[in-house]
Amino acid sequence: MTKISVSVDGATFVDDVEPRTLLVHYLREQVGKVGTVVGCDTSNCGACTVELDGRSVKSCTVLAVQADGGEITTIEGLQAEDGTLHPMQQAFHENHALQCGYCTPGMIMACRDLLKNNPSPSEQEIREGIEGNLCRCTGYQNIVRAVQDVAAQGVSV
Ligand code: FES
Ligand code: FES
């Protein structure tokens, strides 16, 4: 076991982990952040996407020990303290950008990261920006609309 200390959604967690524990499993099983989803475990689907030290990562591709000392934001850390949804969460809701919702946490994290790096992307740039995240339900069109909606608002993400 190795002791790690991480910040997750603003709270500090100090835990013993196996050296082989993946960050996604640590987040779900030890921290309790089950909003971060395991869709494939092989780095294909993006359902496990979180922010680690300001960068979007697929948390099934990172060992928990590699996150030691890091600052992690999950889908559960996006909403405001009063429960107000993050603009990207609200836009997904308003644009019907989710159906089963399995991909949604990772998709929202990836879309947010996309706008952080490119506040007014073209449709092509949006499609390319989320190509690492698979959704089998929506056909992506409404996801693209949600990103365009937030970009048009010009709000901080
Ligand atoms: Fe990580 Fe699918 S669970 S990419
Ligand atoms: Fe079902 Fe995306 S909403 S996989």
mmCIF file of C-alpha atoms and ligand atoms in Angstrom:
data_model
loop_
_atom_site.group_PDB
_atom_site.id
_atom_site.type_symbol
_atom_site.label_atom_id
_atom_site.label_comp_id
_atom_site.label_asym_id
_atom_site.label_seq_id
_atom_site.Cartn_x
_atom_site.Cartn_y
_atom_site.Cartn_z
ATOM 1 C CA MET A 1 0.000 0.000 0.000
ATOM 2 C CA THR A 2 1.087 3.563 -0.707
ATOM 3 C CA LYS A 3 -0.276 6.632 1.041
ATOM 4 C CA ILE A 4 -1.519 9.408 -1.216
ATOM 5 C CA SER A 5 -2.997 12.821 -0.538
ATOM 6 C CA VAL A 6 -5.244 14.406 -3.134
ATOM 7 C CA SER A 7 -7.741 17.208 -3.376
ATOM 8 C CA VAL A 8 -11.012 16.023 -4.891
ATOM 9 C CA ASP A 9 -13.712 18.590 -5.604
ATOM 10 C CA GLY A 10 -12.197 20.898 -3.008
ATOM 11 C CA ALA A 11 -11.798 18.389 -0.167
ATOM 12 C CA THR A 12 -8.561 16.693 0.877
ATOM 13 C CA PHE A 13 -8.357 12.910 0.995
ATOM 14 C CA VAL A 14 -5.440 10.945 2.482
ATOM 15 C CA ASP A 15 -5.692 7.248 1.679
ATOM 16 C CA ASP A 16 -3.712 4.061 1.306
ATOM 17 C CA VAL A 17 -3.903 2.650 -2.196
ATOM 18 C CA GLU A 18 -2.461 -0.334 -4.006
ATOM 19 C CA PRO A 19 0.248 0.762 -6.469
ATOM 20 C CA ARG A 20 -1.848 -0.760 -9.277
ATOM 21 C CA THR A 21 -5.094 1.032 -8.365
ATOM 22 C CA LEU A 22 -6.420 3.136 -11.222
ATOM 23 C CA LEU A 23 -7.480 6.678 -10.434
ATOM 24 C CA VAL A 24 -11.039 5.976 -11.587
ATOM 25 C CA HIS A 25 -11.366 3.063 -9.175
ATOM 26 C CA TYR A 26 -9.866 5.105 -6.362
ATOM 27 C CA LEU A 27 -12.334 7.942 -7.009
ATOM 28 C CA ARG A 28 -15.338 5.643 -7.122
ATOM 29 C CA GLU A 29 -14.514 3.089 -4.469
ATOM 30 C CA GLN A 30 -12.482 4.996 -1.884
ATOM 31 C CA VAL A 31 -13.572 8.602 -2.330
ATOM 32 C CA GLY A 32 -17.163 7.739 -3.263
ATOM 33 C CA LYS A 33 -17.295 9.863 -6.426
ATOM 34 C CA VAL A 34 -19.482 7.449 -8.355
ATOM 35 C CA GLY A 35 -20.467 10.159 -10.826
ATOM 36 C CA THR A 36 -17.208 9.317 -12.579
ATOM 37 C CA VAL A 37 -18.050 6.279 -14.644
ATOM 38 C CA VAL A 38 -16.142 3.247 -15.885
ATOM 39 C CA GLY A 39 -17.320 2.630 -19.430
ATOM 40 C CA CYS A 40 -14.534 0.482 -20.841
ATOM 41 C CA ASP A 41 -11.395 0.426 -18.672
ATOM 42 C CA THR A 42 -9.329 0.444 -21.865
ATOM 43 C CA SER A 43 -9.085 4.220 -22.491
ATOM 44 C CA ASN A 44 -11.563 4.185 -25.364
ATOM 45 C CA CYS A 45 -14.807 5.683 -24.111
ATOM 46 C CA GLY A 46 -14.007 8.786 -22.042
ATOM 47 C CA ALA A 47 -16.713 8.089 -19.450
ATOM 48 C CA CYS A 48 -14.080 8.354 -16.725
ATOM 49 C CA THR A 49 -12.866 11.838 -17.714
ATOM 50 C CA VAL A 50 -11.900 14.135 -14.847
ATOM 51 C CA GLU A 51 -9.705 17.202 -14.489
ATOM 52 C CA LEU A 52 -6.313 16.612 -12.876
ATOM 53 C CA ASP A 53 -4.194 19.684 -12.156
ATOM 54 C CA GLY A 54 -6.077 21.693 -14.746
ATOM 55 C CA ARG A 55 -5.868 19.105 -17.509
ATOM 56 C CA SER A 56 -8.522 16.748 -18.754
ATOM 57 C CA VAL A 57 -7.546 13.097 -18.248
ATOM 58 C CA LYS A 58 -9.176 9.743 -18.659
ATOM 59 C CA SER A 59 -8.908 8.523 -15.099
ATOM 60 C CA CYS A 60 -8.669 4.880 -16.184
ATOM 61 C CA THR A 61 -5.324 5.729 -17.767
ATOM 62 C CA VAL A 62 -3.828 7.212 -14.585
ATOM 63 C CA LEU A 63 -2.700 5.349 -11.494
ATOM 64 C CA ALA A 64 -3.965 6.742 -8.231
ATOM 65 C CA VAL A 65 -0.367 7.072 -7.016
ATOM 66 C CA GLN A 66 0.373 9.300 -10.019
ATOM 67 C CA ALA A 67 -2.272 11.714 -8.767
ATOM 68 C CA ASP A 68 -0.583 12.063 -5.370
ATOM 69 C CA GLY A 69 -0.442 15.730 -4.420
ATOM 70 C CA GLY A 70 -2.798 16.601 -7.248
ATOM 71 C CA GLU A 71 -5.992 18.558 -7.516
ATOM 72 C CA ILE A 72 -8.887 16.681 -9.093
ATOM 73 C CA THR A 73 -12.249 17.963 -10.228
ATOM 74 C CA THR A 74 -14.974 15.445 -11.021
ATOM 75 C CA ILE A 75 -18.443 15.945 -12.440
ATOM 76 C CA GLU A 76 -19.642 16.137 -8.839
ATOM 77 C CA GLY A 77 -17.511 19.205 -8.221
ATOM 78 C CA LEU A 78 -18.952 21.301 -11.025
ATOM 79 C CA GLN A 79 -22.169 22.571 -9.524
ATOM 80 C CA ALA A 80 -22.130 25.612 -7.242
ATOM 81 C CA GLU A 81 -22.505 25.216 -3.479
ATOM 82 C CA ASP A 82 -26.126 26.330 -3.689
ATOM 83 C CA GLY A 83 -26.834 23.539 -6.170
ATOM 84 C CA THR A 84 -26.827 25.716 -9.278
ATOM 85 C CA LEU A 85 -25.698 23.617 -12.198
ATOM 86 C CA HIS A 86 -22.504 24.438 -14.044
ATOM 87 C CA PRO A 87 -23.298 26.164 -17.379
ATOM 88 C CA MET A 88 -22.282 23.018 -19.283
ATOM 89 C CA GLN A 89 -24.545 20.837 -17.119
ATOM 90 C CA GLN A 90 -27.397 23.289 -17.664
ATOM 91 C CA ALA A 91 -26.760 23.389 -21.411
ATOM 92 C CA PHE A 92 -26.786 19.587 -21.636
ATOM 93 C CA HIS A 93 -30.125 19.625 -19.843
ATOM 94 C CA GLU A 94 -31.643 22.354 -22.012
ATOM 95 C CA ASN A 95 -30.372 20.924 -25.303
ATOM 96 C CA HIS A 96 -31.362 17.328 -24.542
ATOM 97 C CA ALA A 97 -27.731 16.309 -24.905
ATOM 98 C CA LEU A 98 -28.091 13.114 -22.893
ATOM 99 C CA GLN A 99 -30.281 10.049 -22.981
ATOM 100 C CA CYS A 100 -29.005 7.113 -20.963
ATOM 101 C CA GLY A 101 -26.463 9.390 -19.349
ATOM 102 C CA TYR A 102 -23.717 6.828 -19.097
ATOM 103 C CA CYS A 103 -21.289 8.908 -21.125
ATOM 104 C CA THR A 104 -22.573 12.194 -19.767
ATOM 105 C CA PRO A 105 -20.254 12.872 -16.818
ATOM 106 C CA GLY A 106 -17.147 12.373 -18.936
ATOM 107 C CA MET A 107 -18.682 14.157 -21.897
ATOM 108 C CA ILE A 108 -19.489 17.230 -19.810
ATOM 109 C CA MET A 109 -15.966 17.254 -18.369
ATOM 110 C CA ALA A 110 -14.484 16.988 -21.876
ATOM 111 C CA CYS A 111 -16.757 19.726 -23.257
ATOM 112 C CA ARG A 112 -15.821 22.010 -20.402
ATOM 113 C CA ASP A 113 -12.129 21.372 -21.050
ATOM 114 C CA LEU A 114 -12.675 22.060 -24.731
ATOM 115 C CA LEU A 115 -14.136 25.504 -24.010
ATOM 116 C CA LYS A 116 -11.456 26.280 -21.443
ATOM 117 C CA ASN A 117 -8.885 25.879 -24.192
ATOM 118 C CA ASN A 118 -10.949 27.304 -27.041
ATOM 119 C CA PRO A 119 -13.798 29.615 -25.921
ATOM 120 C CA SER A 120 -15.401 29.874 -29.354
ATOM 121 C CA PRO A 121 -14.790 26.686 -31.284
ATOM 122 C CA SER A 122 -16.167 25.908 -34.715
ATOM 123 C CA GLU A 123 -18.509 22.936 -35.053
ATOM 124 C CA GLN A 124 -15.625 20.943 -36.502
ATOM 125 C CA GLU A 125 -13.408 21.864 -33.570
ATOM 126 C CA ILE A 126 -16.122 20.766 -31.143
ATOM 127 C CA ARG A 127 -16.514 17.419 -32.898
ATOM 128 C CA GLU A 128 -12.756 16.913 -32.914
ATOM 129 C CA GLY A 129 -12.479 18.052 -29.298
ATOM 130 C CA ILE A 130 -14.853 15.382 -28.033
ATOM 131 C CA GLU A 131 -13.749 12.567 -30.290
ATOM 132 C CA GLY A 132 -12.198 10.790 -27.309
ATOM 133 C CA ASN A 133 -15.625 10.492 -25.685
ATOM 134 C CA LEU A 134 -18.131 7.998 -27.001
ATOM 135 C CA CYS A 135 -21.890 8.349 -26.760
ATOM 136 C CA ARG A 136 -24.031 5.589 -28.187
ATOM 137 C CA CYS A 137 -27.360 7.362 -27.752
ATOM 138 C CA THR A 138 -27.500 10.957 -28.894
ATOM 139 C CA GLY A 139 -25.785 11.067 -32.251
ATOM 140 C CA TYR A 140 -23.674 13.928 -30.863
ATOM 141 C CA GLN A 141 -25.738 16.678 -32.516
ATOM 142 C CA ASN A 142 -27.302 17.885 -29.291
ATOM 143 C CA ILE A 143 -23.982 17.621 -27.480
ATOM 144 C CA VAL A 144 -22.480 19.924 -30.099
ATOM 145 C CA ARG A 145 -25.453 22.280 -29.626
ATOM 146 C CA ALA A 146 -24.887 22.317 -25.871
ATOM 147 C CA VAL A 147 -21.248 23.325 -26.333
ATOM 148 C CA GLN A 148 -22.259 26.012 -28.845
ATOM 149 C CA ASP A 149 -24.872 27.233 -26.373
ATOM 150 C CA VAL A 150 -22.298 27.700 -23.600
ATOM 151 C CA ALA A 151 -19.785 29.264 -25.998
ATOM 152 C CA ALA A 152 -22.434 31.774 -27.106
ATOM 153 C CA GLN A 153 -23.119 32.730 -23.489
ATOM 154 C CA GLY A 154 -19.454 33.741 -23.112
ATOM 155 C CA VAL A 155 -19.433 32.555 -19.499
ATOM 156 C CA SER A 156 -16.438 31.268 -17.599
ATOM 157 C CA VAL A 157 -16.252 27.481 -17.517
HETATM 158 FE FE1 FES B 1 -11.775 5.300 -19.105
HETATM 159 FE FE2 FES B 1 -13.486 4.222 -20.838
HETATM 160 S S1 FES B 1 -13.421 3.986 -18.670
HETATM 161 S S2 FES B 1 -11.879 5.646 -21.229
HETATM 162 FE FE1 FES B 2 -26.170 7.201 -23.642
HETATM 163 FE FE2 FES B 2 -24.308 8.943 -24.094
HETATM 164 S S1 FES B 2 -26.339 9.346 -23.429
HETATM 165 S S2 FES B 2 -24.080 6.821 -24.140
#
